mmCIF file of C-alpha atoms in Angstrom:
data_model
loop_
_atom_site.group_PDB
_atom_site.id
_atom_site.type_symbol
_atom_site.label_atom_id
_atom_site.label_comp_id
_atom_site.label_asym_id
_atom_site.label_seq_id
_atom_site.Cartn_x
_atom_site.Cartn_y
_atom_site.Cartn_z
ATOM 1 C CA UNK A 15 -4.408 -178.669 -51.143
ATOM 2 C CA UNK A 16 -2.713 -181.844 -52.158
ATOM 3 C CA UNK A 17 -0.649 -182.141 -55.862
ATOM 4 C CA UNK A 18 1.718 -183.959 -57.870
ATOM 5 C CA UNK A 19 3.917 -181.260 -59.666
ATOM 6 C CA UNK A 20 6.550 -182.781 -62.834
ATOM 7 C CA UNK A 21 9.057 -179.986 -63.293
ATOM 8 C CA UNK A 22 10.745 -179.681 -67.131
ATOM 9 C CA UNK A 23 14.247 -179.644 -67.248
ATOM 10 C CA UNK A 24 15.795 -177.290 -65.587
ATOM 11 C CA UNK A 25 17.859 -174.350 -67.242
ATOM 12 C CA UNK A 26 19.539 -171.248 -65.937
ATOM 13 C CA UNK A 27 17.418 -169.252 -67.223
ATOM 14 C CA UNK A 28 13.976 -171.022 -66.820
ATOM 15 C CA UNK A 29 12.119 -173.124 -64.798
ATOM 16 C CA UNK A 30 8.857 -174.873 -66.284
ATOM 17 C CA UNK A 31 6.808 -176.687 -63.665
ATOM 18 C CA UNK A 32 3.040 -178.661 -64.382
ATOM 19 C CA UNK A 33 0.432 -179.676 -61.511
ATOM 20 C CA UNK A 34 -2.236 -181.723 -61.265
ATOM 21 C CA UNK A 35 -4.079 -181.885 -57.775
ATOM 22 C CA UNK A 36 -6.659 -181.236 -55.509
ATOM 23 C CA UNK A 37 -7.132 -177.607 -54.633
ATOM 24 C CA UNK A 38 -9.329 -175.195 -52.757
ATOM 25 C CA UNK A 39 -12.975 -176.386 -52.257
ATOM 26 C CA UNK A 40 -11.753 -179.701 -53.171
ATOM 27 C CA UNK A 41 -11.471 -179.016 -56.848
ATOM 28 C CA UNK A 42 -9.432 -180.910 -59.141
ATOM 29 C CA UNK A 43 -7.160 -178.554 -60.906
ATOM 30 C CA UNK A 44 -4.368 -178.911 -63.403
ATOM 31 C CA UNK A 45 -1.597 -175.723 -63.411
ATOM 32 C CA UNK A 46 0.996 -174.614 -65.745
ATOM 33 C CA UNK A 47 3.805 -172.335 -64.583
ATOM 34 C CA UNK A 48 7.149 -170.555 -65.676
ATOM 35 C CA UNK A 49 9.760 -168.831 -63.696
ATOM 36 C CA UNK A 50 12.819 -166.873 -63.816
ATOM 37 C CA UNK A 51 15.143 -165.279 -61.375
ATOM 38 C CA UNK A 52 16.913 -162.339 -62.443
ATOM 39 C CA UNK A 53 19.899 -161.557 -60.042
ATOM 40 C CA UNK A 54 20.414 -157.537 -59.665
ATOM 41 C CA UNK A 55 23.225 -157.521 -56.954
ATOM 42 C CA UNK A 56 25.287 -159.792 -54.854
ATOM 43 C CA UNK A 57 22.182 -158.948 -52.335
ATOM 44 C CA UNK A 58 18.937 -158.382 -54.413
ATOM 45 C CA UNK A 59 16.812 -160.382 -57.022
ATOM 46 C CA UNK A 60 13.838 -160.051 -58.925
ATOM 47 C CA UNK A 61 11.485 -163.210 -59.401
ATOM 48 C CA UNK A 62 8.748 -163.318 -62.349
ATOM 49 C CA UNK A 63 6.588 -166.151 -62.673
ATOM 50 C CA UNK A 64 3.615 -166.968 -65.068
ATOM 51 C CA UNK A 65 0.924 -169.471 -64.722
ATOM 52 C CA UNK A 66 -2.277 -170.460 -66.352
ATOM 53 C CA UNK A 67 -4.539 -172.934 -64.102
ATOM 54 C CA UNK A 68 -7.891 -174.946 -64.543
ATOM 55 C CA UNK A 69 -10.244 -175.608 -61.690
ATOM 56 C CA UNK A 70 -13.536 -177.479 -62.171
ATOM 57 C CA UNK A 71 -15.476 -175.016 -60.279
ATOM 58 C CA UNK A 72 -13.521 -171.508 -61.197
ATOM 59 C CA UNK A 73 -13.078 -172.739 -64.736
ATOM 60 C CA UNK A 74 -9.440 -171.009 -66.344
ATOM 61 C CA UNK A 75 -7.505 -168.743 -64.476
ATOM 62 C CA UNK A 76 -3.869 -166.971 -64.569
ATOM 63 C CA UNK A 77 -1.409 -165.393 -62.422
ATOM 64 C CA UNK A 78 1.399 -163.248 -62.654
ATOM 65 C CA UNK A 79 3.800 -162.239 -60.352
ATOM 66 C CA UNK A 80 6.409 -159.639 -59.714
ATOM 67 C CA UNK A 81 8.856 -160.689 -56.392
ATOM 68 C CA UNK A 82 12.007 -158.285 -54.834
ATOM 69 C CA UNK A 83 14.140 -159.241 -52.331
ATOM 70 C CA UNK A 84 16.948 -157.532 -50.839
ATOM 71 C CA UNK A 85 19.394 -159.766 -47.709
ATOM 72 C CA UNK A 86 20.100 -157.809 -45.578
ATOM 73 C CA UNK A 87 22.440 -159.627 -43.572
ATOM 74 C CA UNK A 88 22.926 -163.383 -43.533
ATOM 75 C CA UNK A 89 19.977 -163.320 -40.985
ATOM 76 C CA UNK A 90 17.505 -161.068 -43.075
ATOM 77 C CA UNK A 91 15.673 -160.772 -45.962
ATOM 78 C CA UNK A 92 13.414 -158.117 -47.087
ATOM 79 C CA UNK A 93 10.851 -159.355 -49.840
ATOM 80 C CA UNK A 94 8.527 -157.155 -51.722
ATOM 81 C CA UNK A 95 5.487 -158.831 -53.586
ATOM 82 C CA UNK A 96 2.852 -158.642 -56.036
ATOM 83 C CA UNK A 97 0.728 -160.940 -57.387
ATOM 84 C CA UNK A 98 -2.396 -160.450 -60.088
ATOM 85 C CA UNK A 99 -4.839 -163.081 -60.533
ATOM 86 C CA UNK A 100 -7.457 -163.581 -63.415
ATOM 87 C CA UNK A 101 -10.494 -165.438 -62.415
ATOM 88 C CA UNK A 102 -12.679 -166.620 -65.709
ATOM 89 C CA UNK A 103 -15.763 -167.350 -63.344
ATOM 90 C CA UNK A 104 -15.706 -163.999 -62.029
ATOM 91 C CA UNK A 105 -14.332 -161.934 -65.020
ATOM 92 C CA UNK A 106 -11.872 -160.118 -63.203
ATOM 93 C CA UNK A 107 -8.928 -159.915 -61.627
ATOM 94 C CA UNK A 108 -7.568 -159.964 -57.657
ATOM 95 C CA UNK A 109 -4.122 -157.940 -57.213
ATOM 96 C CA UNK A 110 -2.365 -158.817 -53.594
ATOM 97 C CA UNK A 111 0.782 -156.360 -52.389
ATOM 98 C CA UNK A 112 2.607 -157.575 -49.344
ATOM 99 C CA UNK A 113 6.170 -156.883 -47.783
ATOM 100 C CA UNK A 114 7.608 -159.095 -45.279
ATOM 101 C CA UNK A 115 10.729 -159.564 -42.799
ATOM 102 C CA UNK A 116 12.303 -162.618 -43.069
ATOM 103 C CA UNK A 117 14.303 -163.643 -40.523
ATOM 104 C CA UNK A 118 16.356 -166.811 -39.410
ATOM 105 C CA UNK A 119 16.515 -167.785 -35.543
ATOM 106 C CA UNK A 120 18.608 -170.641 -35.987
ATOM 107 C CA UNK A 121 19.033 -173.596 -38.902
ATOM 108 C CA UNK A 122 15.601 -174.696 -38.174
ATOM 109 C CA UNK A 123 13.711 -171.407 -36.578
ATOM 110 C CA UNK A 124 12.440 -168.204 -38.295
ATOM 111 C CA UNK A 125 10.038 -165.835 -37.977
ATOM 112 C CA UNK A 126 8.454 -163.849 -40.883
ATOM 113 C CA UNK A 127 6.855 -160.339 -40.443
ATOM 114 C CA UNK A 128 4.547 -158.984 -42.561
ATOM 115 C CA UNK A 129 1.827 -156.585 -44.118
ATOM 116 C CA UNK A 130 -0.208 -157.333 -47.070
ATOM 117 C CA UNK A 131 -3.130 -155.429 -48.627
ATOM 118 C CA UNK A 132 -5.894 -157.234 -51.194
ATOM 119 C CA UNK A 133 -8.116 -156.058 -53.831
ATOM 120 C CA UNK A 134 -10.444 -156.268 -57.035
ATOM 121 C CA UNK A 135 -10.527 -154.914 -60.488
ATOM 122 C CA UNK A 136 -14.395 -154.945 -60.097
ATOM 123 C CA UNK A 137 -16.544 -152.433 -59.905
ATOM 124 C CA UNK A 138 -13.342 -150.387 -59.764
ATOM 125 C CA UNK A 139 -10.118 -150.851 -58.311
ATOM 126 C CA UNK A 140 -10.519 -150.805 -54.412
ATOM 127 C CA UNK A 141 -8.500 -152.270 -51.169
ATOM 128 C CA UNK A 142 -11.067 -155.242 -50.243
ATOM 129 C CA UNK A 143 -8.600 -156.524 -46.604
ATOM 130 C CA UNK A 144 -5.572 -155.533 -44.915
ATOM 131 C CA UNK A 145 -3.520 -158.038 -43.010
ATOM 132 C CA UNK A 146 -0.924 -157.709 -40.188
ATOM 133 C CA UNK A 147 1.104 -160.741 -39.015
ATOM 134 C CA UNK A 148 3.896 -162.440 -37.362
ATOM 135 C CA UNK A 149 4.394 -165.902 -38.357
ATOM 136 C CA UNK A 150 7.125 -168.462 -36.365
ATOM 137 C CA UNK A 151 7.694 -171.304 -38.682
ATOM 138 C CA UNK A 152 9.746 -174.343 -36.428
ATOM 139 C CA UNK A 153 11.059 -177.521 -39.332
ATOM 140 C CA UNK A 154 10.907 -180.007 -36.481
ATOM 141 C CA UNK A 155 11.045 -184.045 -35.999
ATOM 142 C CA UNK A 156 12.187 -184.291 -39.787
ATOM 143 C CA UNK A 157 13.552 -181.870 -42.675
ATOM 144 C CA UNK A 158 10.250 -182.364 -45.019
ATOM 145 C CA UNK A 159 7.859 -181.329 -41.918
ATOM 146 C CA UNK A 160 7.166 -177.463 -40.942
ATOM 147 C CA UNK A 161 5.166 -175.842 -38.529
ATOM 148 C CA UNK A 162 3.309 -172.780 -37.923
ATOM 149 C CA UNK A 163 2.275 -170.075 -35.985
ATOM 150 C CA UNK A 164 0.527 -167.051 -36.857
ATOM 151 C CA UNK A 165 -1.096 -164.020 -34.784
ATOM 152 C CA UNK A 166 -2.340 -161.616 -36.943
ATOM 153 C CA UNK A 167 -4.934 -158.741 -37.286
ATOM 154 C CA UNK A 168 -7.497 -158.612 -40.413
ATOM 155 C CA UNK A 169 -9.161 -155.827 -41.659
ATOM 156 C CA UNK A 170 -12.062 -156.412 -44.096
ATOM 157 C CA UNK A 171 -14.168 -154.402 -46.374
ATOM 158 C CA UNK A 172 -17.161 -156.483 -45.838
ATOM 159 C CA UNK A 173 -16.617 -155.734 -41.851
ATOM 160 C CA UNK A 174 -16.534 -152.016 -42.059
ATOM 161 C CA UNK A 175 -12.407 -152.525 -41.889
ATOM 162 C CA UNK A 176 -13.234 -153.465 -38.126
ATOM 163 C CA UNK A 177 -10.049 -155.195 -36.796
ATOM 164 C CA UNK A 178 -10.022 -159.182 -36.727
ATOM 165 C CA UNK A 179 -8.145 -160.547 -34.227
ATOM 166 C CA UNK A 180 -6.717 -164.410 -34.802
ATOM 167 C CA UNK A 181 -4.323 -167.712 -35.186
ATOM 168 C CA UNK A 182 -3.659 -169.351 -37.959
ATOM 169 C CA UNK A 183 -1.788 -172.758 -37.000
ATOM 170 C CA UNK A 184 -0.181 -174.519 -40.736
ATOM 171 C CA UNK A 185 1.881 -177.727 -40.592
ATOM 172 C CA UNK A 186 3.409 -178.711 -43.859
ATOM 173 C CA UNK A 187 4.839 -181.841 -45.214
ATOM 174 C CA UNK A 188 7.576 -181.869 -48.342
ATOM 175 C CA UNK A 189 7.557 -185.277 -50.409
ATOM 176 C CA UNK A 190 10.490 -185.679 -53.319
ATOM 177 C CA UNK A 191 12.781 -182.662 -53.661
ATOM 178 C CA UNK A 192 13.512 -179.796 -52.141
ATOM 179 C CA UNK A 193 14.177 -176.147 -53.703
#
């Protein structure tokens, strides 16, 4: 996906964000979101974001999600997610649980460990995939470009939850700002 995103200005305690790109199945979209990071401890947060999205194809859709994370040493991070998604098209909503390992190799090195576990609202509320991966991420040649490695092992409902063996390779590129 490729966007332009124009970001409100930011407070403590909010951060407003707006999007207008070119998403999955080359759709046009525009996206609305809101944010807010609640700090708990010197070592754990919780993140809550908002957003309400138009695709040409999908038509509206929203997401919320629910994010804990807990550093456990200046190496470490343990994150705990969960995200719900409306889809108008479709009438109903995808939920998506994961936990993952973060963990820095060096100022430019980490590798992320992780289990996640998708699902429907329709018919009823079911497991649809489970995913098990190990990602090394490298930010190489300059700070705005990452890249990515990722073995992992699928299982899907529409396979009979037989295993799925593969590699996803990602490289990213970061224009304007960091955060």
């Amino acid at each position: 996906s490729m966007a332009l995103r124009f970001t409100a200005k930011k407070t403590e305690d909010l951060n407003i964000s707006h999007r207008i790109g070119v998403g999955r199945k080359l759709q046009p979209y525009v996206k609305s979101e809101i944010r807010k990071t609640f700090g708990l401890s010197d070592v754990s947060n919780l993140h809550l974001e908002g957003s309400v999205y138009y695709y040409t194809q999908d038509r509206f859709g929203s997401r919320l999600r629910a994010q804990y994370s807990y550093q456990m040493d200046n190496e470490n991070l343990l994150r705990f997610d969960n995200n719900f998604y409306f889809r108008d098209k479709e009438n109903d909503w995808i939920w998506q649980h994961g936990l993952h390992r973060y963990q820095q190799l060096d100022p430019r090195t980490g590798l992320i460990y992780g289990i996640f576990v998708e699902g429907n609202s329709q018919p009823y509320y079911r497991s649809e995939e489970f995913l098990l991966s190990a990602r090394w991420r490298r930010n190489a040649v300059r700070e705005w470009l990452f890249f990515e490695l990722e073995p992992f092992v699928l299982w899907r409902r529409d396979e009979d939850f037989k295993p799925s063996y593969g590699l996803a390779m990602r490289v990213e590129a970061y224009f304007g700002e960091l955060n």
